[in-house]
Amino acid sequence: MKFENLQAIWDTQNDKPVFAMNDARLLVALYQQRERSRRRLFRQLFALLYVVALIGLAGLGLVFFAFLLKSIHIEEIGRDFPMSAWDYTAFAVAAGALVAMVVPMYVARKRHERIQEVFAPSLREELDRGISQLDFELGLCSKPRVASIYGWLTIAVVLFNWEVGRLNGNYAPWDTVWMTMFCIVAGTWPTLAVKKAIDERWIARRRALESMRAALDEDQSSLATEIRENT
Amino acid sequence: MQQNDQQSVFDQWLSSHKGLFYKVVRAYAFTLHDQEDLFQEIATRVWRSIPGFRGDSAVTTWIYRVALNTAITWSQVERRQREGKQSLDGSAPLKLWHSPTVDPRVEWLYEQIRQLSEVDRSLTLLLLDGFSYKEMAAMLGMTENYVGVKINRIKAHLTSKSREENRYEV
């Protein structure tokens, strides 16, 4: 055989490509990535929030009962002051703030997980679910959501510290409030920087999934055209 | 260059020249696992090379240059790592690439290319994809005369092999 013949054999690849992306492999890879993403989100955000809320509620309960006991035995102690109606209110508001921080997140996750738990039957659906997962993650990092979590957490922590101060005999522990507020405000900038970095990464991943879906649409429309032309 | 611009250039290059990636990967990596590994390596290097692309050469030439250099380096490292060792990985990985229309003649040609030395494999790919001696010499850092000599030997080797087999007439 002459070299020109070998060249002709080689060129058949260009006329009719013998390569293509393996859709099944891609589907599995995307599914695995989505699973990792879901697990990471639960570990790093939801589980953390639940634990913070539980510890916060336990701490509040402890301080509440300590204050209550102190109020009951205030005459035996002979110093400080008992719980007032405002203290009861503060405990209730702090507990409510912790619950308000967690419940919307819990509900949103439950609603989202209903469609995410099932293995997607096709590559297109897997891509759609991947995009929906990223949208969900981006939504969790949206400014209103972050502000709401930050707000509720601030209320809970400030009131908790206020009550701890009062339990220890400080009638108006403003210094603890200012210190807490300072810590929270100081933590805002790093939080926003992390949020921006996460947003950029997720947006890039979303764009990649969208371009895959567009390529899939293009492939299918050209395939449909080819079938139409052949029939 | 912005990362978004780099991404869009990369997407465009990957979709327009995926055949080129495929050819280099198949010529240098034997197992499916290695092919996926090498593909990742080449894609990463091509991505990194984008800011350095000034448009002085054709995109195909640029990608080929990066891909072949990566493949040669990868191949040497892999060979060194595997010397005296046997692969314990008996499981066949899921293929990222597959061939919906496997042409045995093309498969045979790849098999022959894989038996050549690393540099000869590069020359063969460039020759079959229609690059001139001058371009090959510039890409692989050789003189044109040396490329000519090598190409003649490769052509003679491949044609004699095809005669020995005498199976895949066009």
mmCIF file of C-alpha atoms in Angstrom, chain A residues 18-136:
data_model
loop_
_atom_site.group_PDB
_atom_site.id
_atom_site.type_symbol
_atom_site.label_atom_id
_atom_site.label_comp_id
_atom_site.label_asym_id
_atom_site.label_seq_id
_atom_site.Cartn_x
_atom_site.Cartn_y
_atom_site.Cartn_z
ATOM 1 C CA VAL A 18 -14.853 8.584 14.868
ATOM 2 C CA PHE A 19 -14.905 10.416 18.141
ATOM 3 C CA ALA A 20 -17.653 11.773 20.295
ATOM 4 C CA MET A 21 -18.322 12.545 23.893
ATOM 5 C CA ASN A 22 -19.679 9.556 25.764
ATOM 6 C CA ASP A 23 -23.019 10.833 27.027
ATOM 7 C CA ALA A 24 -23.433 8.057 29.590
ATOM 8 C CA ARG A 25 -20.014 8.754 31.072
ATOM 9 C CA LEU A 26 -20.736 12.469 31.116
ATOM 10 C CA LEU A 27 -24.069 11.863 32.833
ATOM 11 C CA VAL A 28 -22.394 9.798 35.563
ATOM 12 C CA ALA A 29 -19.624 12.382 35.997
ATOM 13 C CA LEU A 30 -22.147 15.219 36.280
ATOM 14 C CA TYR A 31 -24.284 13.207 38.691
ATOM 15 C CA GLN A 32 -21.253 12.504 40.885
ATOM 16 C CA GLN A 33 -20.323 16.168 40.847
ATOM 17 C CA ARG A 34 -23.868 17.172 41.800
ATOM 18 C CA GLU A 35 -23.874 14.607 44.616
ATOM 19 C CA ARG A 36 -20.572 15.942 45.939
ATOM 20 C CA SER A 37 -21.942 19.442 45.697
ATOM 21 C CA ARG A 38 -25.102 18.515 47.643
ATOM 22 C CA ARG A 39 -23.130 16.731 50.352
ATOM 23 C CA ARG A 40 -20.679 19.611 50.678
ATOM 24 C CA LEU A 41 -23.515 22.114 50.890
ATOM 25 C CA PHE A 42 -25.165 20.115 53.665
ATOM 26 C CA ARG A 43 -21.909 19.692 55.591
ATOM 27 C CA GLN A 44 -20.617 23.220 55.239
ATOM 28 C CA LEU A 45 -23.830 25.211 55.470
ATOM 29 C CA PHE A 46 -26.948 23.386 56.617
ATOM 30 C CA ALA A 47 -25.359 21.111 59.226
ATOM 31 C CA LEU A 48 -23.357 24.060 60.511
ATOM 32 C CA LEU A 49 -26.474 26.221 60.812
ATOM 33 C CA TYR A 50 -28.432 23.444 62.539
ATOM 34 C CA VAL A 51 -25.590 22.874 65.003
ATOM 35 C CA VAL A 52 -25.230 26.624 65.670
ATOM 36 C CA ALA A 53 -28.984 26.913 66.234
ATOM 37 C CA LEU A 54 -29.065 23.862 68.540
ATOM 38 C CA ILE A 55 -26.076 25.039 70.562
ATOM 39 C CA GLY A 56 -27.613 28.516 70.686
ATOM 40 C CA LEU A 57 -30.940 27.151 71.917
ATOM 41 C CA ALA A 58 -29.206 24.913 74.484
ATOM 42 C CA GLY A 59 -27.142 27.885 75.683
ATOM 43 C CA LEU A 60 -30.219 30.078 75.899
ATOM 44 C CA GLY A 61 -32.048 27.351 77.838
ATOM 45 C CA LEU A 62 -29.165 27.028 80.249
ATOM 46 C CA VAL A 63 -28.942 30.773 80.877
ATOM 47 C CA PHE A 64 -32.729 30.994 81.148
ATOM 48 C CA PHE A 65 -32.922 28.275 83.831
ATOM 49 C CA ALA A 66 -29.932 29.691 85.682
ATOM 50 C CA PHE A 67 -31.596 33.119 85.693
ATOM 51 C CA LEU A 68 -34.904 31.548 86.706
ATOM 52 C CA LEU A 69 -33.289 29.694 89.620
ATOM 53 C CA LYS A 70 -31.538 32.892 90.634
ATOM 54 C CA SER A 71 -34.876 34.742 90.526
ATOM 55 C CA ILE A 72 -36.542 32.097 92.701
ATOM 56 C CA HIS A 73 -33.734 32.199 95.258
ATOM 57 C CA ILE A 74 -33.044 35.921 94.977
ATOM 58 C CA GLU A 75 -33.841 36.575 98.616
ATOM 59 C CA GLU A 76 -31.454 33.813 99.767
ATOM 60 C CA ILE A 77 -28.731 35.178 97.542
ATOM 61 C CA GLY A 78 -29.362 38.642 98.887
ATOM 62 C CA ARG A 79 -27.906 40.607 95.982
ATOM 63 C CA ASP A 80 -28.523 41.272 92.227
ATOM 64 C CA PHE A 81 -31.996 41.321 90.740
ATOM 65 C CA PRO A 82 -34.620 38.807 89.501
ATOM 66 C CA MET A 83 -35.778 38.257 85.920
ATOM 67 C CA SER A 84 -38.113 40.891 84.566
ATOM 68 C CA ALA A 85 -40.795 40.537 81.908
ATOM 69 C CA TRP A 86 -38.286 42.074 79.479
ATOM 70 C CA ASP A 87 -35.855 39.246 80.193
ATOM 71 C CA TYR A 88 -38.529 36.670 79.391
ATOM 72 C CA THR A 89 -39.235 38.553 76.185
ATOM 73 C CA ALA A 90 -35.532 38.730 75.329
ATOM 74 C CA PHE A 91 -35.141 34.963 75.775
ATOM 75 C CA ALA A 92 -38.206 34.330 73.635
ATOM 76 C CA VAL A 93 -37.016 36.702 70.904
ATOM 77 C CA ALA A 94 -33.505 35.190 70.909
ATOM 78 C CA ALA A 95 -34.922 31.661 70.608
ATOM 79 C CA GLY A 96 -37.312 32.857 67.925
ATOM 80 C CA ALA A 97 -34.432 34.454 66.013
ATOM 81 C CA LEU A 98 -32.508 31.175 66.014
ATOM 82 C CA VAL A 99 -35.572 29.309 64.792
ATOM 83 C CA ALA A 100 -36.260 31.987 62.161
ATOM 84 C CA MET A 101 -32.680 31.646 60.966
ATOM 85 C CA VAL A 102 -32.948 27.900 60.442
ATOM 86 C CA VAL A 103 -36.557 27.157 59.452
ATOM 87 C CA PRO A 104 -36.634 28.931 56.044
ATOM 88 C CA MET A 105 -33.333 27.257 55.150
ATOM 89 C CA TYR A 106 -34.670 23.871 56.224
ATOM 90 C CA VAL A 107 -37.878 24.343 54.214
ATOM 91 C CA ALA A 108 -36.006 25.563 51.114
ATOM 92 C CA ARG A 109 -33.650 22.597 51.275
ATOM 93 C CA LYS A 110 -36.474 20.085 51.729
ATOM 94 C CA ARG A 111 -38.313 21.519 48.737
ATOM 95 C CA HIS A 112 -35.178 21.525 46.620
ATOM 96 C CA GLU A 113 -34.076 18.033 47.640
ATOM 97 C CA ARG A 114 -37.346 16.535 46.467
ATOM 98 C CA ILE A 115 -36.238 16.957 42.844
ATOM 99 C CA GLN A 116 -32.529 16.500 43.451
ATOM 100 C CA GLU A 117 -32.586 13.124 45.174
ATOM 101 C CA VAL A 118 -33.581 11.153 42.118
ATOM 102 C CA PHE A 119 -31.040 10.001 39.530
ATOM 103 C CA ALA A 120 -31.702 11.892 36.289
ATOM 104 C CA PRO A 121 -32.827 9.564 33.484
ATOM 105 C CA SER A 122 -31.131 11.546 30.708
ATOM 106 C CA LEU A 123 -28.148 13.791 30.154
ATOM 107 C CA ARG A 124 -30.410 16.766 29.486
ATOM 108 C CA GLU A 125 -32.240 16.273 32.782
ATOM 109 C CA GLU A 126 -28.953 15.809 34.600
ATOM 110 C CA LEU A 127 -27.744 19.105 33.143
ATOM 111 C CA ASP A 128 -31.018 20.768 34.176
ATOM 112 C CA ARG A 129 -30.667 19.397 37.696
ATOM 113 C CA GLY A 130 -27.048 20.501 37.854
ATOM 114 C CA ILE A 131 -28.107 24.013 36.857
ATOM 115 C CA SER A 132 -30.980 23.947 39.349
ATOM 116 C CA GLN A 133 -28.541 22.833 42.091
ATOM 117 C CA LEU A 134 -26.249 25.735 41.272
ATOM 118 C CA ASP A 135 -29.191 28.142 41.206
ATOM 119 C CA PHE A 136 -30.193 26.872 44.636
#
